[in-house]
Each structure stands twice: as C-alpha cells, then as structure tokens.
Coordinates of C-alpha atoms and ligand atoms in Angstrom, one line a residue:
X1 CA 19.3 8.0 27.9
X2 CA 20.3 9.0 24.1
X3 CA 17.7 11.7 22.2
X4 CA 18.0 11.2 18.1
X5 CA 16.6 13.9 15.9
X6 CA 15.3 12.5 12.4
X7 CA 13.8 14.1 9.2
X8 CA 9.8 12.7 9.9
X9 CA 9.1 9.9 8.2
X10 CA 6.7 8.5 6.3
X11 CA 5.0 5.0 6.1
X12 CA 5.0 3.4 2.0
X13 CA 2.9 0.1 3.0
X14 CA -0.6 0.6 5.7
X15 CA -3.7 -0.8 5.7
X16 CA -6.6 1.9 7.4
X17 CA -9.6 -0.1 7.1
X18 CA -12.8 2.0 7.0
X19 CA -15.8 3.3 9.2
X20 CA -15.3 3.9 12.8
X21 CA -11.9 1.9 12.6
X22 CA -10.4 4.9 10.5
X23 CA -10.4 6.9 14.7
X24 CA -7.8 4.7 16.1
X25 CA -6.3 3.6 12.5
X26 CA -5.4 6.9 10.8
X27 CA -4.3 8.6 13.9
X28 CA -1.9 6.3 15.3
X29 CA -0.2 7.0 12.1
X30 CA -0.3 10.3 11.6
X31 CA 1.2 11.0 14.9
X32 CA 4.2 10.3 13.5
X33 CA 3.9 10.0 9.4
X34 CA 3.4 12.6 7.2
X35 CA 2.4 10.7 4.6
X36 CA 1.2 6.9 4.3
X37 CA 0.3 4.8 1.1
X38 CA -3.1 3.9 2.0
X39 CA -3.6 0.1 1.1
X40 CA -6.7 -0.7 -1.1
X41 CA -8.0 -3.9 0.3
X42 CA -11.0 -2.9 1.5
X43 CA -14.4 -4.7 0.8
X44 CA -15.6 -4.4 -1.9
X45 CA -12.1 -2.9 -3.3
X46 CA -10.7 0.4 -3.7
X47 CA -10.4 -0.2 -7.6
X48 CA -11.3 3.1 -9.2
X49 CA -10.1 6.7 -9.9
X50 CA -14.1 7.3 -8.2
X51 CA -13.7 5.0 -4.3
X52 CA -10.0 6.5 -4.3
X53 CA -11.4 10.0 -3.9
X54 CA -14.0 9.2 -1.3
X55 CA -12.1 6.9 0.6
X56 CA -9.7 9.5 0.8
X57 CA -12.7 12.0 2.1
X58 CA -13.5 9.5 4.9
X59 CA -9.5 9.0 5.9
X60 CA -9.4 12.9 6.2
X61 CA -12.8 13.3 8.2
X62 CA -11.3 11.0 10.5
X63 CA -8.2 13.1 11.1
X64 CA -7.9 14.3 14.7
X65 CA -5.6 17.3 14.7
X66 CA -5.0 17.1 18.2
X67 CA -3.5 13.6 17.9
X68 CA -1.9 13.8 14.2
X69 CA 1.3 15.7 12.7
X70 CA 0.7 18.6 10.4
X71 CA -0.3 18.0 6.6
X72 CA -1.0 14.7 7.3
X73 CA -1.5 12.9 3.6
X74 CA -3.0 9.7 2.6
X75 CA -1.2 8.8 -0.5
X76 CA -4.0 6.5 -2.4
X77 CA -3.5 3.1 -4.0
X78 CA -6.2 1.4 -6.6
X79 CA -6.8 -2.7 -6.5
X80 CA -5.7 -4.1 -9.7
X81 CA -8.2 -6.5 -10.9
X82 CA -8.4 -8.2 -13.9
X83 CA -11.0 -6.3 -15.7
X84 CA -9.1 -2.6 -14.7
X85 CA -8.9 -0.5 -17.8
X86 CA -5.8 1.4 -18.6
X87 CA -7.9 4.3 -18.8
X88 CA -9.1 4.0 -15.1
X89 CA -5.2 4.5 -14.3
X90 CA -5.1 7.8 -16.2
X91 CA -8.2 9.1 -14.4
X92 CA -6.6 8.1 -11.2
X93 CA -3.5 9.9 -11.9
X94 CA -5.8 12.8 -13.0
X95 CA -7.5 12.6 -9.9
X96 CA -4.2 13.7 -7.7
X97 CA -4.7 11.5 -4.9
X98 CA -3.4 8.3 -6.0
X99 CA 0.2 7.7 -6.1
X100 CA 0.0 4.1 -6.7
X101 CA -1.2 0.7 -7.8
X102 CA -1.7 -2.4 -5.7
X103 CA -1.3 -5.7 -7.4
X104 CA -2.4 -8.8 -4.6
X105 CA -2.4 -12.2 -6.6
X106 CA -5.9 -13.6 -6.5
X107 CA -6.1 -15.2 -3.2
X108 CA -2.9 -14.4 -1.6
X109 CA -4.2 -12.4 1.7
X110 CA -6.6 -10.6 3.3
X111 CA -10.0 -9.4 0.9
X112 CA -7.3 -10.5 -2.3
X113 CA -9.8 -12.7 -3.9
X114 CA -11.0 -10.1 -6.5
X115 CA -6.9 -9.4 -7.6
X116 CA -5.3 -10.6 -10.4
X117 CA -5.4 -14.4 -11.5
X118 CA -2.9 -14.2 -14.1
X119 CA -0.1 -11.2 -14.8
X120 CA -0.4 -10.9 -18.4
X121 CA -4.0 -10.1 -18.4
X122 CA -3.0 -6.7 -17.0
X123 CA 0.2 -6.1 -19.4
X124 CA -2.3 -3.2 -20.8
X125 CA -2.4 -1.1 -17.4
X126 CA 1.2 -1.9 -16.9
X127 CA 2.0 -0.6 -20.1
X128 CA -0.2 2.4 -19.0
X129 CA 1.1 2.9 -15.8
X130 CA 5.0 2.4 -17.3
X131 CA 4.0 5.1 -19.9
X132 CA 2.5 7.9 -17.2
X133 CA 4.9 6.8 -13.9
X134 CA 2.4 5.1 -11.6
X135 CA 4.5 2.8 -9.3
X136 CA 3.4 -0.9 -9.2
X137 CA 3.0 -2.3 -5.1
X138 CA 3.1 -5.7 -5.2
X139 CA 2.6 -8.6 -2.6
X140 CA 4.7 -11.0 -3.8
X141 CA 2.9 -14.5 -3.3
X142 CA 2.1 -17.3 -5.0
X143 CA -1.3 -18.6 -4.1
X144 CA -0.9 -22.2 -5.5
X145 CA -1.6 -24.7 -2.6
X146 CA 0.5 -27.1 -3.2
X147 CA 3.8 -24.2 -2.5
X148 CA 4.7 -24.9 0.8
X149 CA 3.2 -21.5 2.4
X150 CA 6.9 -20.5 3.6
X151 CA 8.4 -20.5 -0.1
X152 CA 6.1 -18.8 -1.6
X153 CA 7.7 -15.5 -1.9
X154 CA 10.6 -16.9 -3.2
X155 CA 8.4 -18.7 -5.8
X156 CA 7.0 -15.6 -7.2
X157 CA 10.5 -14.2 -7.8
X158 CA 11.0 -16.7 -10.0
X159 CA 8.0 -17.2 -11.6
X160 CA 6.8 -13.5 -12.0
X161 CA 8.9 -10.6 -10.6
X162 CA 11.8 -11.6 -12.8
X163 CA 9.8 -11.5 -15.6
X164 CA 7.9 -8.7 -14.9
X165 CA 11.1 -6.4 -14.5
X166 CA 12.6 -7.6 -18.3
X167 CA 8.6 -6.7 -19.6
X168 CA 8.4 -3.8 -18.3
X169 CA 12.3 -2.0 -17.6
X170 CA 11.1 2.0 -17.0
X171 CA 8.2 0.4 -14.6
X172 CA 8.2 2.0 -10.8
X173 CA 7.7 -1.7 -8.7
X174 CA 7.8 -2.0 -4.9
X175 CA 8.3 -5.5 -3.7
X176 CA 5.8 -4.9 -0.6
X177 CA 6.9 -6.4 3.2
X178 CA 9.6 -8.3 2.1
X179 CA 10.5 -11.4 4.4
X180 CA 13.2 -13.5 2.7
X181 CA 17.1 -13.5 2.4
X182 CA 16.2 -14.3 -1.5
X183 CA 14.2 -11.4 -1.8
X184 CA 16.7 -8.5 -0.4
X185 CA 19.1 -10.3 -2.6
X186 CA 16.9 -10.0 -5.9
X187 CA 16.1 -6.5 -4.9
X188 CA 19.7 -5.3 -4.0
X189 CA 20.8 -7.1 -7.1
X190 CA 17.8 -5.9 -9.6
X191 CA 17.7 -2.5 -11.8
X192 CA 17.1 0.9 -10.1
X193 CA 13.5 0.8 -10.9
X194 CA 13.0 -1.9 -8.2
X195 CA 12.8 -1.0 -4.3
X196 CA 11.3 -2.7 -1.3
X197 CA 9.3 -1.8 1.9
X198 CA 10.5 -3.9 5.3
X199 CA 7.7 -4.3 8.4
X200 CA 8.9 -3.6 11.8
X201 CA 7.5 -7.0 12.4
X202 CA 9.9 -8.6 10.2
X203 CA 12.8 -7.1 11.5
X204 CA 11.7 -8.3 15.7
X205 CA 10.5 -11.2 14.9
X206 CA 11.1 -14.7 13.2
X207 CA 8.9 -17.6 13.1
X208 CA 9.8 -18.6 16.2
X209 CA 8.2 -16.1 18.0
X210 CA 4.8 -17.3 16.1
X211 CA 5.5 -21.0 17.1
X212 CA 7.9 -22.7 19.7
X213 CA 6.0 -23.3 22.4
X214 CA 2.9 -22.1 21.5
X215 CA 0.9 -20.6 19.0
X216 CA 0.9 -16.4 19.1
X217 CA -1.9 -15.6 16.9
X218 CA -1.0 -11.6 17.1
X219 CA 2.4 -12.1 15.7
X220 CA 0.6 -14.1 11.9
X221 CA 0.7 -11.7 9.0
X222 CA 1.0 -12.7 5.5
X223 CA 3.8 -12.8 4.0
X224 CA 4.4 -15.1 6.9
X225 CA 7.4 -14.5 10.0
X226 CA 10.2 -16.8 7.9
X227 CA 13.1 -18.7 10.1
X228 CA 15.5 -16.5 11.6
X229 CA 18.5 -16.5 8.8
X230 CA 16.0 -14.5 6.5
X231 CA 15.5 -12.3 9.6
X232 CA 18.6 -11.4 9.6
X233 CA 19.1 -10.7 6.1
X234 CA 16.1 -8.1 6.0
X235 CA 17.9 -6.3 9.2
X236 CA 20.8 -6.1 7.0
X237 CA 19.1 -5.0 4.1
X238 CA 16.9 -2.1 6.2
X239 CA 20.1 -1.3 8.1
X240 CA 22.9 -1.4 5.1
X241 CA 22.3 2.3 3.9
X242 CA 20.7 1.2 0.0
X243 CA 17.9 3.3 -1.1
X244 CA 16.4 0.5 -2.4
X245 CA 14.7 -0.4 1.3
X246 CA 12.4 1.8 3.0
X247 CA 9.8 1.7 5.9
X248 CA 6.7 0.4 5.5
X249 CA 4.9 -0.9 8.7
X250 CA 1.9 -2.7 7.3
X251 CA 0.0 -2.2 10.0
X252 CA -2.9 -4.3 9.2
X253 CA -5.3 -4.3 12.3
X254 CA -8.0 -7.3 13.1
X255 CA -10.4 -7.6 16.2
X256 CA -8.6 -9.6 19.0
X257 CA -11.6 -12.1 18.4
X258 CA -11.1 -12.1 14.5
X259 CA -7.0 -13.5 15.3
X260 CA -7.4 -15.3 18.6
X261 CA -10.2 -18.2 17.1
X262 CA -10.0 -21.1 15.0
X263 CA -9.4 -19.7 11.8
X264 CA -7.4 -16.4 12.7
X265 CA -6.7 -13.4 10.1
X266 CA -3.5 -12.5 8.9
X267 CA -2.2 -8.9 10.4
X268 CA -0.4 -6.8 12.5
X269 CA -1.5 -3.7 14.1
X270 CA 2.0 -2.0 14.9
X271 CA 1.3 1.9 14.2
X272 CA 1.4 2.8 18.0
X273 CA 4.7 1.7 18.2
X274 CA 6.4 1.3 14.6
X275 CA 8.9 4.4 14.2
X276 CA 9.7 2.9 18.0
X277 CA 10.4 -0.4 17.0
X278 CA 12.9 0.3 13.7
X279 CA 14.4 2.8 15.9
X280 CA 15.0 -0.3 18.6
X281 CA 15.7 -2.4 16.0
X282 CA 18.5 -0.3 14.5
X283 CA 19.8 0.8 17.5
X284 CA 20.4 -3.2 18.0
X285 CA 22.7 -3.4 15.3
X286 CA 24.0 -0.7 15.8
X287 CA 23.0 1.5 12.9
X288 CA 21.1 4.2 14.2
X289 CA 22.7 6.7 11.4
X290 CA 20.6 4.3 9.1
X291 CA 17.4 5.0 10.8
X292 CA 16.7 8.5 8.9
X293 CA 18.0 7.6 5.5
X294 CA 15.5 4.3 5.6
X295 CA 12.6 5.9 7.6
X296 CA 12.2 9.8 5.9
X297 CA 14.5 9.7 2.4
X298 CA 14.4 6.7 0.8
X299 CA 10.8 6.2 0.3
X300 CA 10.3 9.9 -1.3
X301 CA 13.0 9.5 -3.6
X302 CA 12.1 6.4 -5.0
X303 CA 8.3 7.9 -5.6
X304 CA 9.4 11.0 -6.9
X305 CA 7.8 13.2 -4.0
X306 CA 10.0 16.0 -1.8
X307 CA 11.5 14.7 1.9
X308 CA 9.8 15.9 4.2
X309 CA 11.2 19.3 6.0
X310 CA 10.1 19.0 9.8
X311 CA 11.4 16.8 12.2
X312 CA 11.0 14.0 15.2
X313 CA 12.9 13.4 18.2
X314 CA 13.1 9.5 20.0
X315 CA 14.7 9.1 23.5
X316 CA 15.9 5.9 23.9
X317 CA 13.6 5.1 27.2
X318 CA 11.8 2.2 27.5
X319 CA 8.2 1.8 27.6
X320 CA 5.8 -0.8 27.9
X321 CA 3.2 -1.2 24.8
X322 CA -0.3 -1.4 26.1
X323 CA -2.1 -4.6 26.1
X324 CA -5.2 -3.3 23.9
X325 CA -6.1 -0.3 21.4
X326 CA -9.9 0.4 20.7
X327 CA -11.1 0.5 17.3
X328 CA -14.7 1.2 16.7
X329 CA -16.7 -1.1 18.9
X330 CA -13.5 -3.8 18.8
X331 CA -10.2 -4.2 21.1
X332 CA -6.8 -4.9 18.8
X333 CA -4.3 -6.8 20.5
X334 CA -0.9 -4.2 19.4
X335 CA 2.7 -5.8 18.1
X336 CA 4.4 -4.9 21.3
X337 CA 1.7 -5.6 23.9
X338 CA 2.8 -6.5 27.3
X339 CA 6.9 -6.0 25.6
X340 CA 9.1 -3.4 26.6
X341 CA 9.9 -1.0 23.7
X342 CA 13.1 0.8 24.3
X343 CA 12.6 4.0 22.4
X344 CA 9.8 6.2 22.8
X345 CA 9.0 9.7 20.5
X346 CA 8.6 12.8 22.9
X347 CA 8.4 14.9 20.2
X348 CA 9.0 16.8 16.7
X349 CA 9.5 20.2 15.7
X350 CA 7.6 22.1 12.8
X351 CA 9.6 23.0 9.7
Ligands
LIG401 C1 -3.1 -7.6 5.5 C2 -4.5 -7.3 5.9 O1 -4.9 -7.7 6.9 O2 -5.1 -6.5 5.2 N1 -2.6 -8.7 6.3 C3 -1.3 -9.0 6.5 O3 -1.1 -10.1 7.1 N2 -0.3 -8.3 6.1 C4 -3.0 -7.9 4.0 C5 -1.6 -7.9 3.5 O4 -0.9 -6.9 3.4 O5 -1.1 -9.0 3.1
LIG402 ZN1 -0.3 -5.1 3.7

C-alpha cells in the first residue's frame, strides 16, 4: 500500500449531457475535479453567449454537495458553427462563464454535424477570439470518407492545424484527446500557444482491446483507440513532465443500448474512475511525480486560471469498477467495468 497526496485536479475535456443525465454525469466529476470544461455538443448546440448561461444553471442545479468537492466550476465552451459572429464571442467572454471555444469539423463525432465545414469561414471569430484570449478546443478530424478512419488525425495536422498555428500565432489552441505518436510530436514540437488534453482511455488502451477477438463496443470513442506504438507515445507524452499535455478524461457517456447494437455511438464514460486510472497508468511507468504536474498545474497554466489550493489523496489499493452506473432512466456500461483499478481516492483535504 503507497498513499500519494496531489494538488486536486481539474478535467480540460468532458462531455455532461443534459436533463436527468446531469445526476450521475456532473457528480462523478466533481467528486474529484474542481473545475471541468464543459463540452458543447449537446442537441441542438451550445452555440451562444445565451444556452452557455443556462446550461450552466442546469449543471449547477444538478450539483449534489454531498457527493461533489467544494467550488465545484463548470468552465463553459460555445459550438463554433459556421454562421457564429465574432460578436457572439465577446458576449460570451462578457458573460464570465465561458472559458472556451469548441471547434468539431462538420461531421466528425457525436451531434458535430452543425460544426464547421470549412476553417476559413470562421477566420473572423478566430481573429476575435486571438484579439480578446478565448482558447480554441479542437477535435482534430478529418471527416472526408475516403481517409482511412485511423489516419485521420494525422491528416488534419497536415491539412489544418499547421496552418491554423502560422494564421493565427498569439491564438490559445488545445489539440483535444490526442491519440497519435504524430500528434504528441507536432504538439511537443509546435509554439507555446499549442497544448494538448490525453483520455485515460488512451493511455490503457490500444486498438486491440477494441478488436482481437471480439468486438468491445464500450471501449469505441472517436478519435478512435490507435495501434499500440501511438499508445505508447501518448504515455510518454502525459508522463514526460511538458506542460504542453494535461488531463482531460472525455468522459462521454451513452446508454449501454445506444453502444451495444448495430450501429453503436462513439464514447467513454470514465469519470467514476479517471483520476484512478492516470494515477494507475503513471504509476506503470513509473512516473508518479508526473501525476500532479499533468493532473492539477498544467491545465491552469495554460488557460490562464490559478492552481487549485486544496488537495486529494490516492492509496494504491485495488478495486473493482462496477459493472453499471445509472443515468436518468438508462444504465452506462463504465471504462473499467468488471477490471481491477489499482488506485482508489479515500480522500482530500480543504485548502
Ligand atoms: C463524444 C461524445 O459522445 O459526445 N464521443 C467520443 O467518442 N469522444 C464526442 C467527442 O468528443 O468526439
Ligand atoms: Zn469529447
């Protein structure tokens, strides 16, 4: 048995949903982050200064203070679409509850088909967004369907995050859930306005865990589980100490029903047991130092928001994740159902 104490983190990528899904959504996160950047894909999207604020209502409503951390804060995002105005940014800003700007590429993932169908019809809000410091959050896809689906983030490096970077050099842009060797690289290599959020998924996991043998419906998110040389360049990336890579789970719940059928949805539901599974996952390479600097200081300083001052504490004691969360009147099947998670948090301390 080994206790860790770190700074409480904070989760930069996580998708809440809305209505009675927000119970079991927003408090499995705030249990342990303080502050989460609230994903916009909701439908229809969260794509003014306006749904930002009242989404934001409903996330706090939902808050259950016997289950979540103290000051727990939603950090807003809007839905770029093609028709945003710049001016929408600026009253979003104004507004004080956004902290960001989502970009998916028309069609790339779940409830994207309203985002953007071509970068340069948005060059106005970036220019807006570069001008006032809104960060850009982008999924990094292609969508074209003849790109094989497991280049397609390396695609859009080429094609428009280079670009993007020269266009716009003072621009805040988080490559979201990065899953290849080729992006870490770009990233590590690129200016200091560029950072990236890494799922616990993709650290666990490569494709194989999706595929030989049989397909795992629960383990399919989008970007998709790559083969497992990019694996292990993301777990060198989270666990080599640059600021440039922080956590951000993407916990992205569907109904067992809506993943284990025909046509499944892409998503993770990891919350219960994220901080858990980077803490495993460092711990297994033997960077547990790492853990805070990725988990609670990285992501702040590369928004431009105060580390947190409180604190958790993890016991390396294994656990096995439960087979099934409720949300609303639907069971999620979790990441680490029916596997034995070797860290567990028993508890934090008030700053
Ligand atoms: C996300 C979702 O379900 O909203 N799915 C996923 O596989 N990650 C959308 C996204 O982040 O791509
Ligand atoms: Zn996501």
């Amino acid at each position: 048995m080994q206790d860790i104490e770190i700074t409480r983190p904070d989760d930069w990528h996580l998708h809440l949903r809305d209505g009675p899904s927000l119970q079991l959504t927003v408090n499995a996160a705030a249990r342990v982050f303080r502050r989460v950047i609230v994903m916009p894909n909701l439908k229809p999207p969260v794509s003014t200064a306006a749904d930002a604020l009242a989404y934001h209502s409903r996330i706090m409503a939902a808050v259950n203070p016997a289950l979540a951390c103290a000051g727990f804060q939603p950090l807003m995002t809007l839905y770029l679409r093609d028709i945003t105005e710049p001016a929408e940014i600026t009253r979003a800003k104004a507004g004080g509850v956004v902290y960001g700007v989502k970009l998916y590429p028309a069609g790339a993932t779940t409830n994207s088909d309203a985002g953007v169908t071509d970068i340069t019809r948005v060059y106005p809000v970036l220019e807006e967004m570069q001008r006032i410091g809104m960060p850009l959050l982008i999924h990094g896809e292609v969508t074209d369907s003849h790109i094989d689906v497991f280049d397609r983030e390396k695609v859009f490096i080429d094609r428009t995050m280079g670009p993007l970077l020269r266009d716009f050099p003072a621009l805040k842009v988080v490559f979201e859930h990065i899953t290849t060797a080729d992006a870490a690289a770009f990233v590590a290599e690129g200016p200091a306005t560029i950072a990236a959020t890494i799922t616990p998924h993709h650290l666990l996991y490569n494709r194989n865990h999706m595929l030989a043998g049989a397909v795992r419906p629960h383990f399919f998110c989008l970007p998709v589980l790559k083969r497992n040389t990019h694996q292990e360049a993301l777990l060198a990336a989270a666990t080599g100490g640059s600021p440039k890579f922080f956590l951000g789970t993407d916990s992205a719940p569907h109904s067992k029903h809506a993943k284990e059928c025909a046509a499944g949805c892409a998503g993770i539901f990891n919350s219960d047991s994220a901080i858990e599974s980077y803490a495993e996952v460092f711990d297994a390479c033997g960077a547990l130092e790492r853990l805070e600097g990725f988990a609670s200081f990285h992501g702040p300083d590369f928004y431009g928001l105060p580390r947190n001052q409180d604190r958790i504490r993890l016991r390396r004691e294994a656990w096995e994740g439960p087979a099934d969360a409720v949300m609303g009147s639907e069971s999620v099947v979790p990441m680490r159902a029916g596997e034995q998670v070797a860290w567990r948090v028993v508890g934090g301390q008030q700053a």
